[in-house]
């Protein structure tokens, strides 16, 4: 039987890039004392087997940790790899660990963790009549007396692992163990003042499970996890703020508003320019009656040129041929999954990709044929990214032949707008037509939603269906007025 610490530190890896993930897992475990200073790591063969990686991959990770000063190797009798948890190194590595995650990564982790915790809590409540609540009760309050971060991570992780185990699902429990090993150290970088709130959340979840109230248990568990992860996202935003040296209030609000308006227009114009480049190739190829292979090659060449010109604003661009014209639907698309320096073709299984119902498919708006801007969505079976797509119908000789598109990742919007949002009041957000936050200067709002309530002041941005909501509060998400504007007053132009 492995110990709880071994389960947490050496759980099998789920990530595709295991070489990088194994080093991060061990580093996190050392950073917050799951693997304590001076303790000896198991043998390389045991670690490789336990974590589901090759011995070579494991050795490379240990070499990286030695280079960071977190592990030392001793030769001779009683030798092996030992944890070297220097306090100064730990503090430095904690910040580096958090900095290695993008805001999009953390948002996804927040939602995934909330989903798992909610499912576990609901399943536990549904079988509360046969559960022994003693272990879960004890784990729920253990965190209250923790002083050190290492103690807090152990106590909090124990509770969440026990919660998963009480669901009766082995697979769900394994997923929770793996997540705790990855995310736990990030949550408890600074446990001061957080212990009591966590203990109260835990207790409410346990009480809902005991009462057999599955929906309440699910809601409480999801809310608890999201609150924890929002602290992490806020901390990550602060790292960016320190790096850019652009704190709230450091520049003119009017200048920032004008710059935001200009940047929104630049995203639109860049997408429009890329589609014009591709449209020229579409019209030249289809109009000249060349073979499909030749048309595909010419259109892809134009898409590749357009993406290179559109970086860093664009993620991809291309053309989707319509089935009604060609007899089948096909796609010619260039995107940049490995970075702007390496554009490549996007391959899609058209049997799985339903273009007819795609969120970005442009509607027939008559003769004016405007550019359509989608809401933020996850492009399932396509790029598999959280994106916004600009699109436009192509009409040749009165016939609709397909649609042009240009993708922008939501993370690109956050990165681009971030320095312009920082001078504005905290909790300022840019939202799409569904109220989804696509950029913000406050971490907890990343990936959130601002309702389109009548009392919320929303300033339109030019050319795109995006609005600037400034000073949104945590309680009612009501923006504070800008420049003396009274609540409820209609916004004027951003000048």
Coordinates of C-alpha atoms in Angstrom, one line a residue:
X1 CA 0.0 0.0 0.0
X2 CA 1.5 3.3 -1.0
X3 CA 1.4 6.3 1.3
X4 CA -0.8 9.3 0.7
X5 CA 2.3 11.3 -0.2
X6 CA 3.3 8.8 -2.8
X7 CA -0.1 8.7 -4.3
X8 CA 0.0 12.5 -4.6
X9 CA 3.6 12.9 -5.9
X10 CA 4.0 9.8 -8.0
X11 CA 0.5 9.3 -9.5
X12 CA 0.5 8.1 -13.1
X13 CA 0.8 11.0 -15.6
X14 CA -2.2 11.9 -17.8
X15 CA -0.5 14.7 -19.9
X16 CA 0.7 14.0 -23.4
X17 CA 4.0 15.7 -22.9
X18 CA 5.2 13.4 -20.1
X19 CA 8.8 14.5 -20.3
X20 CA 7.9 18.0 -19.1
X21 CA 5.1 16.9 -16.9
X22 CA 7.1 14.5 -14.7
X23 CA 9.6 17.2 -13.8
X24 CA 6.8 19.6 -13.0
X25 CA 5.0 17.0 -10.8
X26 CA 8.0 16.3 -8.7
X27 CA 8.9 20.0 -8.5
X28 CA 5.5 20.9 -7.2
X29 CA 5.7 18.1 -4.6
X30 CA 9.0 19.4 -3.4
X31 CA 8.0 23.0 -3.4
X32 CA 5.3 22.6 -0.8
X33 CA 6.7 19.8 1.3
X34 CA 4.8 16.8 0.0
X35 CA 8.3 15.5 -0.6
X36 CA 10.1 16.8 2.5
X37 CA 13.6 18.3 2.8
X38 CA 16.2 15.5 3.1
X39 CA 13.9 12.7 2.2
X40 CA 15.1 10.1 -0.3
X41 CA 13.2 9.5 -3.5
X42 CA 12.3 5.9 -4.5
X43 CA 14.5 4.2 -7.0
X44 CA 14.4 5.3 -10.6
X45 CA 12.9 2.1 -11.8
X46 CA 10.1 2.4 -9.1
X47 CA 9.4 6.0 -10.0
X48 CA 9.3 5.4 -13.7
X49 CA 6.9 2.5 -13.2
X50 CA 4.7 4.4 -10.8
X51 CA 4.4 7.5 -13.0
X52 CA 4.0 5.5 -16.2
X53 CA 7.1 6.9 -18.0
X54 CA 10.3 5.5 -19.3
X55 CA 13.5 5.4 -17.2
X56 CA 15.1 7.8 -19.6
X57 CA 12.3 10.3 -19.2
X58 CA 12.5 10.0 -15.4
X59 CA 16.3 10.5 -15.4
X60 CA 16.0 13.6 -17.6
X61 CA 13.4 15.1 -15.1
X62 CA 15.7 14.3 -12.2
X63 CA 18.6 16.0 -14.0
X64 CA 16.5 19.1 -14.5
X65 CA 15.6 19.1 -10.8
X66 CA 19.3 18.8 -9.9
X67 CA 20.0 21.8 -12.0
X68 CA 17.4 23.7 -10.1
X69 CA 19.0 22.8 -6.8
X70 CA 15.9 20.9 -5.7
X71 CA 17.4 17.4 -5.8
X72 CA 20.9 16.1 -5.0
X73 CA 22.5 12.7 -5.8
X74 CA 24.7 10.9 -3.3
X75 CA 27.0 8.1 -4.3
X76 CA 28.0 5.0 -2.5
X77 CA 26.3 3.0 0.1
X78 CA 23.0 4.6 1.2
X79 CA 23.2 6.8 -1.9
X80 CA 20.4 7.9 -4.2
X81 CA 18.4 11.0 -5.0
X82 CA 17.5 13.2 -2.1
X83 CA 15.2 16.3 -1.8
X84 CA 17.0 19.5 -1.2
X85 CA 14.3 21.9 -0.2
X86 CA 16.1 25.2 0.3
X87 CA 13.5 27.9 1.3
X88 CA 14.8 30.5 -1.0
X89 CA 14.8 28.2 -3.9
X90 CA 11.3 27.0 -3.1
X91 CA 9.9 30.6 -3.1
X92 CA 11.5 31.3 -6.4
X93 CA 10.3 28.1 -8.0
X94 CA 6.7 28.6 -6.8
X95 CA 6.6 31.8 -8.8
X96 CA 8.1 30.1 -11.8
X97 CA 5.7 27.3 -11.5
X98 CA 2.7 29.6 -11.6
X99 CA 4.3 31.7 -14.4
X100 CA 4.5 28.6 -16.6
X101 CA 0.7 28.5 -16.8
X102 CA -1.2 30.8 -19.1
X103 CA -4.5 32.3 -18.0
X104 CA -6.2 30.0 -20.5
X105 CA -4.5 27.0 -18.9
X106 CA -5.7 28.1 -15.4
X107 CA -9.2 28.8 -16.6
X108 CA -9.4 25.3 -18.1
X109 CA -8.0 23.7 -15.0
X110 CA -10.6 25.7 -12.9
X111 CA -13.5 24.4 -14.9
X112 CA -12.2 20.8 -15.1
X113 CA -11.5 20.7 -11.3
X114 CA -15.0 22.2 -10.6
X115 CA -16.6 19.6 -12.9
X116 CA -14.8 16.7 -11.1
X117 CA -15.5 18.0 -7.6
X118 CA -19.1 18.7 -8.4
X119 CA -19.7 15.2 -9.9
X120 CA -17.9 13.6 -6.9
X121 CA -20.0 15.5 -4.4
X122 CA -23.3 14.8 -6.2
X123 CA -22.5 11.0 -6.5
X124 CA -21.6 10.9 -2.8
X125 CA -24.8 12.6 -1.8
X126 CA -26.8 10.1 -3.9
X127 CA -25.3 7.2 -1.9
X128 CA -25.0 9.0 1.4
X129 CA -27.2 6.3 3.1
X130 CA -24.3 3.8 2.8
X131 CA -21.3 6.1 3.3
X132 CA -19.2 6.2 6.4
X133 CA -18.8 9.9 6.9
X134 CA -16.1 9.7 9.5
X135 CA -13.1 10.1 7.2
X136 CA -14.7 12.8 5.1
X137 CA -15.8 14.7 8.3
X138 CA -12.2 14.6 9.7
X139 CA -10.7 15.6 6.4
X140 CA -13.0 18.6 6.0
X141 CA -11.8 20.4 9.2
X142 CA -8.2 19.3 9.3
X143 CA -7.1 22.3 7.3
X144 CA -8.3 24.8 9.9
X145 CA -5.2 24.5 12.1
X146 CA -2.6 24.5 9.3
X147 CA 0.0 27.2 9.4
X148 CA 2.5 26.2 6.8
X149 CA 1.7 26.0 3.1
X150 CA 2.9 22.4 3.0
X151 CA 0.4 21.4 5.7
X152 CA -2.4 23.2 3.9
X153 CA -1.8 21.5 0.6
X154 CA -1.8 18.1 2.4
X155 CA -5.0 18.8 4.3
X156 CA -6.9 20.3 1.3
X157 CA -5.7 17.6 -1.0
X158 CA -6.8 14.9 1.5
X159 CA -10.3 16.3 1.6
X160 CA -10.7 16.4 -2.2
X161 CA -9.3 13.0 -2.7
X162 CA -11.6 11.6 0.1
X163 CA -14.5 13.4 -1.6
X164 CA -13.6 11.7 -4.9
X165 CA -13.2 8.4 -3.3
X166 CA -16.6 8.7 -1.6
X167 CA -18.2 8.8 -5.0
X168 CA -17.3 5.2 -5.5
X169 CA -15.5 5.8 -8.8
X170 CA -11.9 4.6 -9.1
X171 CA -11.3 6.5 -12.3
X172 CA -12.6 9.8 -10.9
X173 CA -10.5 9.3 -7.8
X174 CA -7.4 8.8 -9.9
X175 CA -8.1 12.0 -11.9
X176 CA -8.5 13.9 -8.6
X177 CA -5.2 12.6 -7.3
X178 CA -3.4 13.6 -10.5
X179 CA -5.0 17.1 -10.4
X180 CA -4.1 17.6 -6.8
X181 CA -0.5 16.8 -7.6
X182 CA -0.5 19.4 -10.3
X183 CA -2.7 22.2 -9.0
X184 CA -2.5 21.9 -5.2
X185 CA 0.8 23.7 -4.8
X186 CA -0.5 26.6 -6.8
X187 CA -3.5 27.2 -4.6
X188 CA -1.6 27.2 -1.3
X189 CA 1.3 29.5 -2.1
X190 CA 0.0 31.7 0.7
X191 CA -2.4 30.0 3.1
X192 CA -2.8 33.0 5.5
X193 CA -6.5 33.8 6.0
X194 CA -7.6 31.1 3.6
X195 CA -7.7 28.2 6.0
X196 CA -11.0 29.1 7.8
X197 CA -12.8 29.8 4.5
X198 CA -11.7 26.4 3.1
X199 CA -12.8 24.6 6.2
X200 CA -16.2 26.2 6.1
X201 CA -16.6 25.3 2.5
X202 CA -15.6 21.7 3.2
X203 CA -18.0 21.5 6.1
X204 CA -21.0 22.8 4.0
X205 CA -20.2 20.2 1.3
X206 CA -20.1 17.4 3.8
X207 CA -23.4 18.5 5.4
X208 CA -25.1 18.5 1.9
X209 CA -23.8 15.0 1.2
X210 CA -25.0 13.8 4.6
X211 CA -28.4 15.3 3.9
X212 CA -28.5 13.5 0.5
X213 CA -28.9 16.8 -1.4
X214 CA -27.0 16.0 -4.6
X215 CA -27.7 19.3 -6.3
X216 CA -26.6 21.4 -3.4
X217 CA -23.5 19.3 -2.8
X218 CA -22.6 19.7 -6.5
X219 CA -23.1 23.5 -6.4
X220 CA -21.1 23.9 -3.2
X221 CA -18.2 21.8 -4.5
X222 CA -18.1 23.7 -7.8
X223 CA -18.3 27.1 -6.1
X224 CA -15.5 26.1 -3.6
X225 CA -13.1 24.9 -6.4
X226 CA -13.8 27.9 -8.6
X227 CA -13.1 30.3 -5.6
X228 CA -9.8 28.6 -4.9
X229 CA -8.8 28.6 -8.6
X230 CA -9.7 32.3 -8.9
X231 CA -7.2 33.1 -6.2
X232 CA -4.6 31.3 -8.4
X233 CA -5.7 33.2 -11.5
X234 CA -5.5 36.5 -9.6
X235 CA -2.0 35.7 -8.5
X236 CA -1.0 34.8 -12.1
X237 CA -2.4 38.2 -13.2
X238 CA -0.3 39.9 -10.6
X239 CA 2.8 38.2 -12.0
X240 CA 2.0 39.7 -15.4
X241 CA 1.4 43.1 -13.8
X242 CA 4.8 43.0 -12.1
X243 CA 6.5 42.0 -15.3
X244 CA 4.9 44.8 -17.3
X245 CA 5.2 47.3 -14.5
X246 CA 1.8 48.7 -15.4
X247 CA -0.3 48.9 -12.2
X248 CA -3.9 50.1 -12.1
X249 CA -4.1 53.8 -12.4
X250 CA -0.6 54.4 -13.9
X251 CA -1.9 56.0 -17.1
X252 CA -4.7 58.2 -18.3
X253 CA -8.1 56.4 -18.5
X254 CA -9.0 58.4 -21.6
X255 CA -5.8 57.3 -23.3
X256 CA -6.4 53.7 -22.4
X257 CA -10.0 53.8 -23.7
X258 CA -8.9 55.2 -27.0
X259 CA -6.2 52.6 -27.3
X260 CA -8.7 49.8 -26.6
X261 CA -11.0 51.1 -29.2
X262 CA -8.1 51.3 -31.7
X263 CA -7.0 47.8 -30.9
X264 CA -10.4 46.3 -31.3
X265 CA -10.6 47.9 -34.8
X266 CA -7.2 46.5 -35.6
X267 CA -8.3 42.9 -34.8
X268 CA -11.2 43.4 -37.1
X269 CA -9.2 45.0 -39.9
X270 CA -6.5 42.3 -39.7
X271 CA -9.1 39.6 -40.0
X272 CA -10.8 41.4 -42.9
X273 CA -7.4 41.8 -44.7
X274 CA -6.6 38.1 -44.3
X275 CA -10.0 37.1 -45.8
X276 CA -9.5 39.5 -48.7
X277 CA -6.2 37.7 -49.5
X278 CA -7.8 34.3 -49.4
X279 CA -10.9 35.4 -51.3
X280 CA -8.8 36.6 -54.2
X281 CA -7.3 33.1 -54.5
X282 CA -10.8 31.5 -54.2
X283 CA -12.2 33.6 -57.0
X284 CA -9.2 33.2 -59.2
X285 CA -9.2 29.4 -58.8
X286 CA -12.9 28.6 -58.9
X287 CA -13.6 31.1 -61.6
X288 CA -10.9 29.7 -63.9
X289 CA -12.2 26.1 -63.6
X290 CA -8.9 24.6 -62.4
X291 CA -8.9 21.2 -60.7
X292 CA -9.8 20.9 -57.0
X293 CA -6.2 20.0 -56.1
X294 CA -4.9 23.0 -57.9
X295 CA -7.5 25.3 -56.3
X296 CA -6.7 23.8 -52.9
X297 CA -3.0 24.5 -53.4
X298 CA -3.5 28.1 -54.5
X299 CA -6.0 28.9 -51.7
X300 CA -3.7 27.4 -49.1
X301 CA -0.8 29.4 -50.3
X302 CA -2.9 32.6 -49.9
X303 CA -4.0 31.5 -46.4
X304 CA -0.4 30.9 -45.4
X305 CA 0.7 34.3 -46.6
X306 CA -2.3 35.9 -44.8
X307 CA -1.5 34.2 -41.5
X308 CA 2.1 35.2 -41.6
X309 CA 1.1 38.9 -42.2
X310 CA -1.6 38.7 -39.6
X311 CA 0.5 37.5 -36.7
X312 CA 0.3 38.2 -33.8
X313 CA -3.4 39.0 -34.2
X314 CA -4.5 35.9 -36.1
X315 CA -4.3 32.3 -35.2
X316 CA -5.5 30.9 -38.5
X317 CA -7.4 31.7 -41.7
X318 CA -8.8 29.9 -44.7
X319 CA -11.8 28.8 -46.8
X320 CA -14.5 26.1 -46.3
X321 CA -16.2 25.0 -49.5
X322 CA -19.9 24.5 -49.4
X323 CA -21.4 21.1 -50.2
X324 CA -24.3 22.6 -52.1
X325 CA -21.9 24.0 -54.7
X326 CA -19.1 21.4 -54.9
X327 CA -21.1 18.3 -54.0
X328 CA -19.0 17.8 -50.9
X329 CA -17.6 20.1 -48.2
X330 CA -13.9 20.5 -47.9
X331 CA -11.6 22.9 -46.0
X332 CA -8.3 24.7 -46.8
X333 CA -7.0 26.3 -43.7
X334 CA -3.6 27.5 -42.3
X335 CA -3.0 28.0 -38.6
X336 CA -0.2 28.4 -36.1
X337 CA -0.5 25.7 -33.3
X338 CA 3.2 25.7 -32.6
X339 CA 3.7 29.5 -32.7
X340 CA 3.6 32.2 -35.3
X341 CA 7.0 31.1 -36.8
X342 CA 5.6 27.8 -38.0
X343 CA 2.3 28.0 -39.9
X344 CA 0.9 24.7 -41.0
X345 CA -2.2 23.1 -42.6
X346 CA -5.2 22.3 -40.5
X347 CA -6.5 18.8 -41.2
X348 CA -10.1 18.1 -40.2
X349 CA -12.3 15.0 -40.4
X350 CA -15.2 16.5 -42.3
X351 CA -17.4 13.6 -41.2
X352 CA -17.1 15.0 -37.6
X353 CA -17.0 18.7 -38.4
X354 CA -20.6 20.0 -38.9
X355 CA -20.0 23.2 -40.8
X356 CA -23.8 23.7 -41.3
X357 CA -24.2 24.4 -37.5
X358 CA -20.7 25.8 -36.8
X359 CA -20.9 28.9 -34.5
X360 CA -18.9 30.9 -37.0
X361 CA -20.9 30.1 -40.2
X362 CA -21.9 33.5 -41.6
X363 CA -25.6 34.1 -42.2
X364 CA -27.0 35.2 -45.5
X365 CA -27.6 39.0 -45.0
X366 CA -28.4 39.9 -48.5
X367 CA -26.4 41.9 -51.0
X368 CA -24.2 43.7 -48.4
X369 CA -22.5 40.4 -47.4
X370 CA -21.0 41.8 -44.2
X371 CA -18.2 40.2 -42.1
X372 CA -19.7 38.1 -39.3
X373 CA -18.0 37.9 -35.9
X374 CA -18.7 34.8 -33.8
X375 CA -19.0 34.6 -30.0
X376 CA -16.2 32.9 -28.1
X377 CA -16.4 29.1 -28.5
X378 CA -14.3 25.9 -28.3
X379 CA -13.7 24.8 -31.8
X380 CA -14.4 21.1 -31.3
X381 CA -13.2 18.8 -34.1
X382 CA -11.4 21.8 -35.6
X383 CA -8.6 23.7 -33.9
X384 CA -9.8 22.5 -30.4
X385 CA -9.0 26.0 -29.2
X386 CA -11.1 28.6 -27.5
X387 CA -11.5 31.1 -30.3
X388 CA -13.5 33.9 -32.0
X389 CA -13.9 33.6 -35.7
X390 CA -14.5 36.4 -38.2
X391 CA -16.2 35.1 -41.4
X392 CA -17.7 36.1 -44.7
X393 CA -19.7 34.4 -47.5
X394 CA -18.2 34.0 -50.9
X395 CA -20.7 34.6 -53.8
X396 CA -19.6 33.8 -57.4
X397 CA -22.0 34.5 -60.3
X398 CA -24.8 34.6 -57.8
X399 CA -24.0 31.2 -56.3
X400 CA -22.8 30.7 -52.7
X401 CA -19.6 28.7 -52.9
X402 CA -18.4 28.7 -49.3
X403 CA -17.1 30.8 -46.4
X404 CA -13.9 32.6 -45.5
X405 CA -12.8 32.6 -42.0
X406 CA -10.1 34.1 -39.7
X407 CA -9.6 32.8 -36.2
X408 CA -8.3 34.7 -33.1
X409 CA -7.6 32.8 -29.9
X410 CA -9.3 34.3 -26.8
X411 CA -5.9 34.1 -25.1
X412 CA -4.5 36.4 -27.9
X413 CA -7.2 38.9 -27.0
X414 CA -6.3 38.7 -23.4
X415 CA -2.6 39.2 -24.1
X416 CA -3.1 42.1 -26.5
X417 CA -5.7 44.0 -24.3
X418 CA -4.0 43.4 -21.0
X419 CA -1.6 46.4 -20.9
X420 CA -4.4 48.7 -22.0
X421 CA -6.8 47.4 -19.4
X422 CA -4.4 47.8 -16.5
X423 CA -4.7 51.6 -16.1
X424 CA -8.5 51.2 -15.8
X425 CA -10.3 50.4 -12.6
X426 CA -10.0 46.8 -11.3
X427 CA -12.6 44.3 -12.6
X428 CA -12.7 45.9 -16.1
X429 CA -13.8 43.4 -18.7
X430 CA -14.3 43.2 -22.5
X431 CA -17.2 40.9 -23.3
X432 CA -18.6 39.3 -26.5
X433 CA -22.2 39.3 -27.6
X434 CA -23.1 36.6 -25.1
X435 CA -21.5 38.4 -22.2
X436 CA -18.5 36.1 -22.1
X437 CA -15.3 37.8 -20.8
X438 CA -12.7 37.7 -23.6
X439 CA -10.2 40.1 -21.8
X440 CA -10.0 41.5 -18.3
X441 CA -7.6 43.2 -15.9
X442 CA -8.7 41.0 -13.0
X443 CA -7.9 37.3 -12.9
X444 CA -11.1 36.0 -11.3
X445 CA -13.1 37.3 -14.3
X446 CA -11.1 35.2 -16.8
X447 CA -13.6 33.0 -18.7
X448 CA -16.5 34.4 -16.7
X449 CA -19.8 36.0 -17.9
X450 CA -21.2 39.5 -17.4
X451 CA -25.0 39.4 -17.7
X452 CA -26.6 41.9 -20.0
X453 CA -28.6 43.5 -17.2
X454 CA -30.2 46.9 -17.9
X455 CA -28.3 48.6 -15.1
X456 CA -24.9 47.5 -16.4
X457 CA -23.1 50.2 -18.4
X458 CA -21.6 48.6 -21.5
X459 CA -19.5 50.7 -23.9
X460 CA -19.5 49.4 -27.5
X461 CA -16.2 48.8 -29.3
X462 CA -16.0 49.7 -33.0
X463 CA -16.5 47.1 -35.8
X464 CA -17.0 44.2 -33.5
X465 CA -19.8 43.0 -31.2
X466 CA -17.7 43.6 -28.1
X467 CA -18.4 45.8 -25.1
X468 CA -16.2 47.3 -22.4
X469 CA -17.6 46.9 -18.9
X470 CA -15.6 48.9 -16.4
X471 CA -15.4 48.4 -12.6
X472 CA -17.6 45.3 -12.5
X473 CA -18.2 44.2 -8.9
X474 CA -17.9 40.7 -7.5
X475 CA -21.3 41.0 -5.8
X476 CA -23.6 42.1 -8.6
X477 CA -21.3 42.6 -11.5
X478 CA -22.4 46.2 -11.9
X479 CA -19.8 48.4 -13.6
X480 CA -18.8 51.6 -11.9
X481 CA -19.4 54.8 -13.9
X482 CA -16.5 56.1 -16.0
X483 CA -15.4 59.8 -15.9
X484 CA -18.4 60.9 -13.8
X485 CA -21.0 59.1 -15.9
X486 CA -24.0 58.3 -13.8
X487 CA -25.3 54.7 -13.4
X488 CA -27.8 53.9 -16.1
X489 CA -26.7 56.8 -18.3
X490 CA -26.2 55.8 -22.0
X491 CA -22.5 55.6 -22.9
X492 CA -21.1 58.0 -25.4
X493 CA -18.2 57.4 -27.8
X494 CA -14.8 56.4 -26.4
X495 CA -13.1 59.7 -27.0

